[in-house]
Short mmCIF file of C-alpha atoms and ligand atoms in Angstrom, two decimals:
data_model
loop_
_atom_site.label_atom_id
_atom_site.label_comp_id
_atom_site.label_asym_id
_atom_site.label_seq_id
_atom_site.Cartn_x
_atom_site.Cartn_y
_atom_site.Cartn_z
CA MET A 67 15.47 26.53 33.21
CA THR A 68 13.52 29.69 32.64
CA ASN A 69 11.25 28.99 35.57
CA GLU A 70 14.05 28.47 38.18
CA SER A 71 14.12 30.58 40.61
CA ILE A 72 16.95 32.96 40.73
CA GLY A 73 16.29 35.41 44.10
CA ARG A 74 14.85 39.08 44.09
CA VAL A 75 15.41 41.05 40.83
CA VAL A 76 15.89 44.77 41.32
CA THR A 77 16.55 47.15 38.36
CA ALA A 78 16.70 50.68 37.52
CA ALA A 79 12.70 50.86 37.48
CA ASP A 80 12.85 49.91 41.26
CA PRO A 81 12.26 52.21 44.05
CA ASP A 82 15.13 50.79 45.81
CA TYR A 83 17.44 50.35 42.83
CA ASP A 84 19.86 52.85 44.15
CA GLU A 85 19.97 51.49 47.50
CA ALA A 86 20.92 48.27 45.66
CA ARG A 87 23.44 49.02 43.30
CA LYS A 88 25.57 50.66 45.90
CA GLY A 89 29.05 49.42 47.14
CA TRP A 90 30.63 50.79 50.18
CA ASN A 91 33.22 52.84 48.27
CA GLU A 92 31.90 56.13 46.90
CA CYS A 93 34.56 56.32 44.63
CA TYR A 94 33.39 53.31 42.99
CA GLN A 95 29.88 53.25 41.96
CA SER A 96 28.32 51.29 39.01
CA ASN A 97 24.85 51.39 37.51
CA PRO A 98 24.08 47.53 36.93
CA ARG A 99 21.20 46.51 34.92
CA GLU A 100 20.16 44.23 37.26
CA ILE A 101 20.94 43.63 40.93
CA VAL A 102 20.00 40.11 41.80
CA PHE A 103 19.63 39.17 45.36
CA CYS A 104 19.87 35.22 45.91
CA SER A 105 18.54 33.48 48.73
CA ASP A 106 20.53 30.10 48.68
CA ALA A 107 22.83 28.20 46.50
CA GLY A 108 20.40 26.92 44.06
CA GLU A 109 19.63 30.34 43.12
CA VAL A 110 23.10 31.48 42.81
CA ALA A 111 23.55 28.75 40.76
CA ALA A 112 20.30 29.65 38.44
CA ALA A 113 21.34 33.12 38.15
CA LEU A 114 24.38 32.26 36.94
CA ARG A 115 23.39 30.30 34.09
CA ARG A 116 21.07 32.55 32.95
CA CYS A 117 23.55 35.27 32.80
CA ARG A 118 25.92 32.75 30.71
CA GLU A 119 22.62 31.98 28.34
CA GLN A 120 21.94 35.34 27.85
CA GLN A 121 25.58 36.48 27.45
CA LEU A 122 25.15 38.95 30.24
CA LEU A 123 28.12 40.24 32.17
CA PHE A 124 27.96 39.79 36.10
CA ARG A 125 29.77 40.12 39.05
CA VAL A 126 29.62 38.64 42.30
CA ARG A 127 28.86 40.68 46.04
CA SER A 128 28.70 39.57 49.46
CA GLY A 129 29.33 42.69 51.48
CA GLY A 130 30.36 45.04 48.59
CA HIS A 131 33.59 46.06 50.62
CA SER A 132 35.68 45.41 47.03
CA LEU A 133 37.94 48.70 47.20
CA GLU A 134 37.86 48.87 43.55
CA GLY A 135 34.46 48.27 42.93
CA TYR A 136 34.94 44.94 41.43
CA SER A 137 31.93 43.49 42.95
CA SER A 138 29.83 45.29 40.73
CA LEU A 139 29.76 46.60 37.08
CA ASP A 140 27.94 49.03 34.65
CA ASP A 141 25.01 47.33 32.77
CA GLY A 142 25.50 43.77 33.58
CA VAL A 143 23.87 41.86 36.96
CA VAL A 144 25.24 41.51 40.30
CA ILE A 145 24.80 38.14 41.88
CA ASP A 146 24.20 39.54 45.50
CA LEU A 147 24.50 37.17 48.31
CA SER A 148 24.30 39.59 51.32
CA GLU A 149 21.11 38.09 52.29
CA MET A 150 22.24 34.85 52.50
CA ASN A 151 24.04 35.57 56.29
CA SER A 152 23.37 32.59 58.17
CA LEU A 153 25.33 31.30 60.80
CA SER A 154 24.88 27.50 62.28
CA LEU A 155 26.83 26.34 64.87
CA ASN A 156 27.33 22.43 65.30
CA ALA A 157 26.58 21.13 68.38
CA ASP A 158 29.51 21.23 70.49
CA GLY A 159 30.57 24.68 68.95
CA THR A 160 33.57 23.79 67.06
CA GLU A 161 32.47 24.39 63.64
CA VAL A 162 30.27 27.13 62.28
CA VAL A 163 28.73 27.40 58.78
CA LEU A 164 28.15 30.71 57.39
CA GLY A 165 26.45 32.17 54.56
CA ALA A 166 28.88 34.07 52.25
CA GLY A 167 26.87 36.94 52.96
CA ALA A 168 27.53 37.12 56.71
CA ARG A 169 28.87 40.21 58.09
CA LEU A 170 31.74 40.26 60.53
CA GLY A 171 29.93 42.17 63.35
CA ASP A 172 27.12 39.76 63.56
CA VAL A 173 29.38 36.97 63.14
CA TYR A 174 31.56 37.87 66.13
CA ARG A 175 28.37 38.81 68.33
CA MET A 176 26.67 35.69 67.51
CA LEU A 177 29.27 33.34 68.05
CA PHE A 178 30.54 34.89 71.34
CA GLU A 179 27.02 34.19 73.02
CA SER A 180 28.29 30.77 72.32
CA GLY A 181 31.64 31.05 73.73
CA VAL A 182 33.70 30.89 70.41
CA THR A 183 34.96 32.98 67.46
CA VAL A 184 36.83 32.74 64.16
CA PRO A 185 39.69 34.85 63.40
CA GLY A 186 38.35 37.44 61.03
CA GLY A 187 39.01 41.13 59.96
CA THR A 188 38.61 44.50 61.77
CA CYS A 189 35.59 46.25 59.91
CA PRO A 190 32.30 45.07 61.16
CA ARG A 191 30.43 45.12 57.58
CA VAL A 192 32.76 43.56 55.43
CA ALA A 193 31.30 40.08 54.75
CA VAL A 194 32.90 36.98 55.05
CA GLY A 195 32.77 36.02 51.15
CA GLY A 196 35.36 38.49 50.03
CA LEU A 197 37.11 38.32 53.39
CA ALA A 198 37.65 34.62 53.07
CA LEU A 199 38.56 34.05 49.60
CA GLY A 200 41.26 36.62 49.78
CA GLY A 201 42.77 36.02 52.94
CA GLY A 202 41.35 37.52 55.82
CA MET A 203 43.83 39.19 58.75
CA GLY A 204 42.86 40.84 61.72
CA TYR A 205 42.61 40.90 65.62
CA LEU A 206 43.76 37.10 65.81
CA SER A 207 45.62 36.53 63.04
CA ARG A 208 49.00 35.87 64.60
CA THR A 209 47.34 33.22 67.29
CA CYS A 210 44.81 31.67 65.23
CA GLY A 211 45.78 32.46 61.51
CA LEU A 212 44.15 33.60 58.66
CA LEU A 213 40.37 33.66 58.50
CA THR A 214 41.02 31.45 55.31
CA GLN A 215 43.07 29.22 57.40
CA SER A 216 39.96 28.52 59.53
CA VAL A 217 37.92 27.20 56.78
CA VAL A 218 37.51 23.41 56.42
CA ALA A 219 35.17 23.34 53.61
CA MET A 220 33.12 25.29 51.45
CA GLU A 221 29.95 24.93 49.04
CA VAL A 222 30.82 26.48 45.60
CA VAL A 223 29.14 27.21 42.49
CA ASP A 224 31.42 26.63 39.26
CA ALA A 225 31.38 28.16 36.11
CA THR A 226 28.51 25.99 34.61
CA GLY A 227 26.54 26.41 37.53
CA THR A 228 26.75 23.48 39.31
CA ILE A 229 27.40 23.28 43.00
CA LEU A 230 30.30 21.80 44.49
CA THR A 231 31.11 20.83 48.05
CA VAL A 232 34.98 21.67 48.08
CA ASP A 233 37.05 20.74 50.88
CA LYS A 234 40.36 18.70 51.65
CA ASP A 235 39.13 15.45 49.64
CA ASN A 236 36.65 17.18 47.25
CA HIS A 237 38.06 19.48 44.29
CA PRO A 238 41.35 20.04 46.71
CA ASP A 239 42.79 22.18 43.91
CA LEU A 240 39.66 24.53 43.87
CA PHE A 241 39.65 24.40 47.90
CA TRP A 242 43.66 25.27 47.99
CA ALA A 243 43.12 28.21 45.42
CA CYS A 244 39.56 29.39 47.39
CA ARG A 245 41.81 30.06 50.12
CA GLY A 246 43.94 33.05 49.43
CA GLY A 247 43.26 33.30 45.52
CA GLY A 248 40.66 35.82 45.98
CA GLY A 249 36.99 36.66 45.11
CA GLY A 250 35.23 36.60 41.97
CA ILE A 251 37.94 34.49 40.03
CA PHE A 252 37.33 30.66 40.60
CA GLY A 253 33.56 30.41 41.30
CA ILE A 254 30.64 31.25 43.62
CA ALA A 255 31.18 30.54 47.15
CA THR A 256 27.92 30.07 48.92
CA SER A 257 29.04 29.16 52.25
CA PHE A 258 31.87 28.48 54.48
CA THR A 259 32.52 26.34 56.83
CA LEU A 260 34.93 27.42 59.57
CA ARG A 261 36.89 25.61 62.65
CA THR A 262 36.06 27.98 65.55
CA THR A 263 38.03 28.73 68.37
CA PRO A 264 37.32 29.24 72.04
CA VAL A 265 37.42 32.96 73.40
CA SER A 266 36.12 34.70 76.21
CA ASP A 267 38.07 37.51 78.16
CA VAL A 268 40.86 38.71 76.41
CA GLY A 269 43.88 41.74 77.29
CA ILE A 270 43.57 44.79 75.52
CA SER A 271 46.05 47.53 75.24
CA LYS A 272 46.56 50.61 73.66
CA ILE A 273 49.96 52.71 73.47
CA THR A 274 50.79 56.00 72.28
CA TRP A 275 53.64 58.12 71.53
CA SER A 276 54.51 61.30 70.12
CA TRP A 277 54.54 61.67 66.90
CA ASP A 278 58.31 63.23 67.11
CA HIS A 279 59.47 59.42 67.94
CA PHE A 280 57.72 57.85 64.66
CA ALA A 281 60.93 56.41 63.37
CA GLU A 282 62.32 54.99 66.72
CA VAL A 283 59.54 53.73 67.82
CA PHE A 284 58.67 51.95 64.04
CA ASP A 285 62.19 50.77 64.00
CA ALA A 286 61.69 48.83 67.94
CA TYR A 287 58.57 47.49 66.81
CA GLN A 288 59.74 46.22 63.57
CA ARG A 289 62.68 44.61 65.42
CA TRP A 290 60.60 43.17 68.32
CA LEU A 291 57.96 41.69 65.87
CA PRO A 292 59.97 38.37 64.90
CA THR A 293 61.04 37.87 68.39
CA SER A 294 57.10 38.50 70.09
CA ASP A 295 55.09 35.48 70.91
CA SER A 296 52.51 34.55 68.76
CA ARG A 297 49.79 35.14 71.72
CA VAL A 298 50.26 38.79 71.30
CA ASN A 299 48.31 40.54 68.20
CA THR A 300 49.45 44.03 67.52
CA MET A 301 48.53 47.14 64.96
CA LEU A 302 51.07 50.32 65.13
CA ALA A 303 49.02 52.86 63.72
CA LEU A 304 51.14 55.94 62.11
CA PRO A 305 49.00 58.44 61.07
CA ALA A 306 49.99 61.66 59.12
CA GLN A 307 51.89 63.70 61.22
CA HIS A 308 49.05 66.10 61.80
CA TYR A 309 47.40 63.84 64.35
CA GLY A 310 50.75 64.32 66.82
CA ILE A 311 50.81 60.59 67.87
CA VAL A 312 51.61 57.36 66.80
CA ALA A 313 49.80 54.64 68.68
CA MET A 314 49.76 50.70 69.14
CA SER A 315 46.89 48.48 70.20
CA ALA A 316 47.61 44.89 71.37
CA LEU A 317 44.95 41.86 71.89
CA SER A 318 45.71 38.51 73.48
CA MET A 319 43.51 36.18 74.58
CA THR A 320 45.08 36.54 78.02
CA THR A 321 44.78 39.06 80.96
CA GLN A 322 46.14 42.08 80.82
CA GLU A 323 48.98 41.19 83.52
CA GLU A 324 50.14 38.57 81.08
CA LEU A 325 49.78 40.88 78.05
CA GLU A 326 51.55 43.41 79.60
CA SER A 327 54.46 41.00 80.13
CA LEU A 328 54.60 39.66 76.75
CA LEU A 329 54.93 43.35 75.40
CA GLN A 330 57.41 44.47 77.79
CA PRO A 331 60.64 43.59 75.36
CA LEU A 332 58.73 45.77 73.34
CA LEU A 333 58.56 48.46 75.93
CA ASP A 334 62.34 47.99 76.89
CA ILE A 335 63.13 49.40 73.34
CA VAL A 336 60.68 51.71 71.96
CA PRO A 337 60.79 55.36 73.75
CA ALA A 338 58.73 56.48 76.52
CA PRO A 339 55.20 56.29 75.95
CA GLN A 340 52.57 59.14 76.57
CA GLU A 341 50.27 56.76 77.60
CA ALA A 342 49.98 52.76 78.19
CA GLN A 343 46.50 51.60 78.88
CA PHE A 344 46.02 47.68 79.73
CA SER A 345 42.64 46.43 80.36
CA THR A 346 40.71 42.82 80.43
CA VAL A 347 37.24 42.92 78.80
CA PRO A 348 35.03 40.31 76.83
CA TYR A 349 36.43 39.88 73.29
CA VAL A 350 33.42 40.97 71.53
CA ASP A 351 33.57 44.15 73.43
CA ALA A 352 37.64 44.35 72.53
CA VAL A 353 36.65 44.07 69.03
CA SER A 354 34.18 47.21 69.08
CA HIS A 355 36.77 48.94 71.32
CA GLU A 356 39.51 48.37 68.84
CA SER A 357 37.70 49.51 65.82
CA ASP A 358 38.06 53.10 67.26
CA LEU A 359 41.04 53.12 68.88
CA LEU A 360 42.83 56.06 67.22
CA ASP A 361 40.24 57.53 65.19
CA PRO A 362 36.75 56.64 64.92
CA GLN A 363 36.58 58.56 61.50
CA VAL A 364 38.94 56.13 59.79
CA TYR A 365 36.01 53.58 59.49
CA THR A 366 33.69 56.03 58.44
CA GLY A 367 34.45 57.69 55.01
CA ILE A 368 32.79 57.45 52.37
CA ARG A 369 35.47 57.88 49.76
CA PHE A 370 38.09 55.22 50.49
CA GLY A 371 41.42 53.98 49.48
CA ALA A 372 43.61 51.61 50.85
CA VAL A 373 46.80 49.61 49.64
CA GLN A 374 48.55 46.73 51.84
CA PRO A 375 52.06 45.77 50.65
CA TYR A 376 53.98 43.26 52.71
CA PHE A 377 57.39 42.77 53.86
CA ASP A 378 59.33 40.29 54.38
CA GLY A 379 62.39 41.55 56.13
CA PRO A 380 62.80 45.20 58.22
CA LEU A 381 62.97 48.51 56.83
CA ASP A 382 66.62 50.02 56.69
CA PRO A 383 67.78 53.43 57.57
CA GLY A 384 66.57 54.54 54.35
CA GLY A 385 63.51 52.70 53.97
CA ILE A 386 62.35 53.97 57.98
CA ALA A 387 63.15 57.47 56.49
CA LEU A 388 60.89 57.40 53.58
CA LEU A 389 58.42 56.14 55.43
CA ARG A 390 58.34 58.91 57.97
CA ARG A 391 58.66 61.61 55.19
CA LEU A 392 55.54 60.07 53.39
CA HIS A 393 53.66 60.33 56.45
CA ALA A 394 55.24 64.07 57.49
CA GLU A 395 53.59 65.13 53.79
CA ALA A 396 50.31 63.37 53.96
CA ARG A 397 47.26 64.84 54.29
CA GLY A 398 43.51 64.54 55.83
CA ASN A 399 42.64 60.97 57.37
CA THR A 400 45.45 59.27 56.11
CA MET A 401 47.00 56.11 58.56
CA THR A 402 49.28 53.62 58.00
CA PHE A 403 48.43 50.52 60.31
CA VAL A 404 51.72 48.47 60.79
CA LEU A 405 50.16 44.50 60.90
CA GLY A 406 52.65 42.46 62.55
CA ALA A 407 53.08 38.93 60.87
CA ALA A 408 55.91 37.04 61.98
CA SER A 409 53.95 34.06 63.67
CA GLU A 410 54.59 30.46 63.18
CA VAL A 411 50.77 29.88 63.36
CA PHE A 412 50.85 30.76 59.78
CA THR A 413 53.50 28.26 58.30
CA ARG A 414 52.31 25.56 61.19
CA LEU A 415 48.64 25.79 59.84
CA ALA A 416 49.63 25.46 56.18
CA GLU A 417 52.06 22.16 56.79
CA GLY A 418 48.98 20.05 56.71
CA ASP A 419 46.59 22.51 54.72
CA PRO A 420 48.52 24.24 52.22
CA VAL A 421 46.58 27.32 51.29
CA ALA A 422 47.08 30.00 48.13
CA TYR A 423 47.44 33.09 50.08
CA PRO A 424 51.35 33.79 49.39
CA HIS A 425 52.01 35.92 52.24
CA LEU A 426 52.13 33.59 55.28
CA ASP A 427 56.48 34.20 55.76
CA ALA A 428 55.95 38.02 55.91
CA LEU A 429 57.31 40.04 58.88
CA MET A 430 54.55 42.79 58.41
CA SER A 431 52.23 44.51 56.16
CA PHE A 432 51.10 47.94 55.78
CA ASP A 433 47.61 48.34 55.99
CA VAL A 434 47.56 51.92 54.33
CA ARG A 435 44.27 54.12 54.76
CA ILE A 436 42.84 57.44 53.42
CA ASP A 437 39.40 58.37 53.43
CA TRP A 438 37.75 61.68 52.68
CA THR A 439 34.58 62.86 51.52
CA ASP A 440 35.15 65.59 48.51
CA ALA A 441 35.24 63.58 45.03
CA SER A 442 37.44 66.43 43.87
CA GLU A 443 40.21 65.13 46.27
CA ASP A 444 40.04 61.36 44.64
CA GLN A 445 43.20 62.40 42.39
CA GLY A 446 45.49 63.94 45.23
CA TYR A 447 44.71 60.82 47.71
CA PHE A 448 45.18 58.52 44.63
CA GLU A 449 48.28 59.94 43.75
CA TRP A 450 49.44 59.99 47.33
CA LEU A 451 48.47 56.18 47.85
CA ALA A 452 50.22 55.51 44.23
CA GLU A 453 53.22 56.90 45.14
CA PHE A 454 53.57 55.22 48.63
CA GLU A 455 53.38 52.01 46.81
CA ARG A 456 55.66 53.14 44.20
CA ASP A 457 58.03 54.68 46.47
CA MET A 458 58.41 51.74 48.91
CA ARG A 459 58.29 48.99 46.04
CA PRO A 460 61.68 48.04 46.57
CA TYR A 461 61.44 47.22 50.28
CA THR A 462 58.30 45.06 49.74
CA SER A 463 57.68 41.41 48.77
CA GLY A 464 54.09 41.69 47.85
CA THR A 465 50.76 43.00 48.23
CA TYR A 466 47.31 41.90 49.51
CA LEU A 467 44.76 41.45 46.40
CA ASN A 468 41.58 42.31 48.80
CA TYR A 469 43.41 46.36 48.57
CA ASN A 470 43.78 48.69 45.93
CA ASP A 471 46.97 48.37 43.86
CA PHE A 472 46.81 51.53 41.80
CA ASN A 473 50.43 50.62 40.23
CA ILE A 474 49.25 46.95 39.32
CA ASP A 475 49.76 47.78 35.74
CA GLY A 476 47.96 44.15 35.23
CA ARG A 477 51.32 42.66 37.33
CA LEU A 478 49.59 40.30 39.50
CA TYR A 479 52.53 38.30 40.06
CA PRO A 480 52.89 40.61 43.69
CA ARG A 481 49.39 39.52 44.68
CA TYR A 482 50.29 36.11 44.13
CA ARG A 483 53.94 35.22 44.23
CA GLU A 484 54.62 31.78 44.33
CA SER A 485 50.64 30.47 43.64
CA PHE A 486 50.51 32.31 40.66
CA ALA A 487 51.37 29.27 37.91
CA ARG A 488 49.23 27.21 40.02
CA LEU A 489 46.18 29.04 40.41
CA VAL A 490 46.32 29.85 36.40
CA GLU A 491 46.53 26.20 36.29
CA VAL A 492 43.29 25.73 38.77
CA LYS A 493 41.72 28.69 36.65
CA HIS A 494 41.56 26.69 33.36
CA HIS A 495 40.47 23.89 34.86
CA TYR A 496 37.72 25.06 36.49
CA ASP A 497 36.90 27.94 34.47
CA PRO A 498 38.75 27.65 31.20
CA GLU A 499 35.88 30.62 29.57
CA ASN A 500 36.99 32.94 32.03
CA VAL A 501 33.03 33.49 32.82
CA PHE A 502 34.43 35.15 36.30
CA SER A 503 36.82 37.74 35.53
CA PHE A 504 37.76 41.66 36.32
CA PRO A 505 40.51 43.99 35.71
CA ALA A 506 42.60 42.47 38.19
CA SER A 507 41.27 38.45 38.52
CA ILE A 508 43.61 35.55 37.38
CA PRO A 509 43.38 34.62 33.33
CA PRO A 510 43.01 31.28 32.33
CA SER A 511 46.23 31.15 30.13
CA LEU A 512 48.77 33.76 29.51
CA THR A 513 50.59 34.64 26.12
CA ALA A 514 54.23 35.19 26.17
CA ASP A 515 53.49 38.95 25.92
CA ASP A 516 51.18 38.77 29.04
CA ALA A 517 53.90 37.26 31.09
CA GLN A 518 56.61 40.27 29.89
CA ARG A 519 54.22 42.87 30.72
CA MET A 520 53.30 41.40 34.19
CA GLU A 521 56.87 41.01 34.70
CA LEU A 522 56.58 37.39 35.66
CA PRO A 523 59.83 35.86 37.38
CA ALA A 524 61.19 32.92 35.10
CA SER A 525 60.23 30.54 38.03
CA ALA A 526 56.39 31.29 37.36
CA ILE A 527 57.11 31.24 33.45
CA SER A 528 58.66 27.89 33.52
CA ALA A 529 56.15 26.54 35.74
CA LEU A 530 53.20 28.19 33.17
CA ARG A 531 55.01 26.45 30.34
CA ALA A 532 55.22 23.17 31.67
CA SER A 533 51.91 22.77 32.16
CA GLY A 534 50.87 24.12 29.18
CA ARG A 535 49.13 27.36 29.95
CA LEU A 536 51.75 29.89 28.35
CA THR A 537 50.78 30.17 24.82
CA GLU A 538 53.25 31.86 22.61
C1 LIG B 34 36.67 49.27 55.75
C2 LIG B 34 37.35 48.33 55.42
C3 LIG B 34 37.95 47.55 56.33
C4 LIG B 34 38.70 46.17 55.85
N1 LIG B 34 39.48 45.94 56.58
C5 LIG B 34 39.82 44.48 56.36
C6 LIG B 34 40.74 43.84 57.58
O1 LIG B 34 40.74 44.02 58.51
N2 LIG B 34 41.57 42.21 57.34
C7 LIG B 34 41.20 41.92 55.94
O2 LIG B 34 42.18 41.07 55.74
N3 LIG B 34 40.59 43.06 55.14
C8 LIG B 34 39.63 43.96 55.15
N4 LIG B 34 39.51 44.82 54.32
C9 LIG B 34 39.42 44.15 53.05
C10 LIG B 34 38.29 43.00 52.37
O3 LIG B 34 38.79 41.89 52.82
C11 LIG B 34 37.86 42.60 51.29
O4 LIG B 34 37.54 44.23 50.64
C12 LIG B 34 37.09 42.02 51.01
O5 LIG B 34 37.02 41.49 49.57
C13 LIG B 34 35.47 42.34 51.43
O6 LIG B 34 34.57 41.05 51.13
P1 LIG B 34 33.19 41.74 50.39
O7 LIG B 34 32.11 40.23 50.41
O8 LIG B 34 32.69 42.36 52.08
O9 LIG B 34 32.93 42.31 49.35
P2 LIG B 34 32.66 42.20 47.97
O10 LIG B 34 32.78 43.59 46.89
O11 LIG B 34 31.30 41.71 47.94
O12 LIG B 34 33.46 40.94 47.33
C14 LIG B 34 34.96 41.40 47.29
C15 LIG B 34 35.49 40.60 45.64
O13 LIG B 34 35.12 39.40 45.77
C16 LIG B 34 34.12 38.61 45.21
N5 LIG B 34 33.22 38.09 46.04
C17 LIG B 34 32.50 38.63 47.14
N6 LIG B 34 31.51 37.08 47.47
C18 LIG B 34 31.88 36.51 46.71
C19 LIG B 34 31.32 35.06 46.73
N7 LIG B 34 30.70 34.33 47.69
N8 LIG B 34 32.09 34.31 46.05
C20 LIG B 34 32.97 34.54 44.91
N9 LIG B 34 33.34 35.75 45.01
C21 LIG B 34 33.15 36.57 45.58
C22 LIG B 34 33.69 40.03 44.19
O14 LIG B 34 33.31 39.53 43.11
C23 LIG B 34 34.65 41.16 44.69
O15 LIG B 34 35.79 40.69 43.81
C24 LIG B 34 39.10 45.70 54.72
C25 LIG B 34 38.13 46.39 53.42
C26 LIG B 34 37.30 47.90 54.04
C27 LIG B 34 36.73 48.32 52.89
#
């Protein structure tokens, strides 16, 4: 074991340590004792076994975009997969094998050259590793499902350092858990095999209204969503009032004319827009175009906080008034992207191929983001996000585990909902010693006190009891 290669090790003594230790969000930076850059699954397995033998705490990192810095830690080891970023498309272009460190922008660009894509998220620097394990929502979700729903197989290094092939026939429970159960919990995913979808030109649109119409536009949008065609993918951007506008971006794998007619039922019930643009562009251009639809600054901030609650139903007038008030009071680069879900595609894909991601029935989610540069503003912005989440909680049905959760207080249930008890079982089976852990990870068992603190519903408690995962 001692002679096994674990990859390139960077420590504080190395000139590139500062660069190597950095995560994306300046708010959460750590000083690990080592960053180990692995180049294949064998090195990942060896690095993990070494951590265990030497009793070193470790975290796993692919793209480093964990909003709460969960992919790094002080004094421990970061097992980094960012250099495992290969892309290999099969001969007929129907499946692609991506290294966990492959970044979305590169994936979109390279796949587009072959006329295909995978339905991922909006940030080009986010890596497939953390994104696919947590869900992965983006431009094409309503049409093609979540990124994780395109995964047909994974290679996973388990807690013993064994390399597993994980798919519907091999380790099916782990396969289920790794699709929506989150990164850093069940094992280290070294590569993902994904089903691709053909793509060429797409219709895109940007429609803006005066901020004065905030409430009417939002209400019309949320009422239109459940009836809207799943070919339409939309994001309604609700910024802080000082931006002066609200805006909606839309993308469909159709011409602009078809997109326009698919959006007509919404346009019939919203106030008259200030501006409505439609065009037909290559998908890869649309993806870059979408990123700066509202304000490129939103994507370049170095200090960042974001929460993402889900809603199973529309907000009532009180909820809409609250949403409007929160944005009227918001400062800086505060922006809520209302992501339209409500697509039968999510549930249809899950029928034959269930995933742990628990929000497939949601009507919409709010991707609430703020970026800033001055550390002295951290507290104010985090308090605003915490207030947003707390005030909205009566209306929400859950939260996205790939975002911050300032009010979580150990309440993991909103992240996992009906999947929670089974995820604890899978965790116990594959990682009984809780080798993979961080403050918001799934434990291999719970005490009755934990269950109470987490405010677990009775159904989860009885499922945990039945599986022996709840100790008194
Ligand atoms: C600017 C920005 C934009 C975003 N946009 C979207 C979006 O459009 N859609 C969306 O769904 N999400 C989005 N996210 C959230 C994103 O999905 C998560 O931050 C995701 O976890 C990032 O993955 P990563 O590999 O880059 O991060 P990392 O920090 O490397 O990892 C995130 C978590 O996963 C674990 N992990 C990472 N790699 C592995 C692996 N190979 N095996 C096991 N565990 C692993 C880490 O330990 C950590 O807990 C965005 C985040 C940011 C910061």
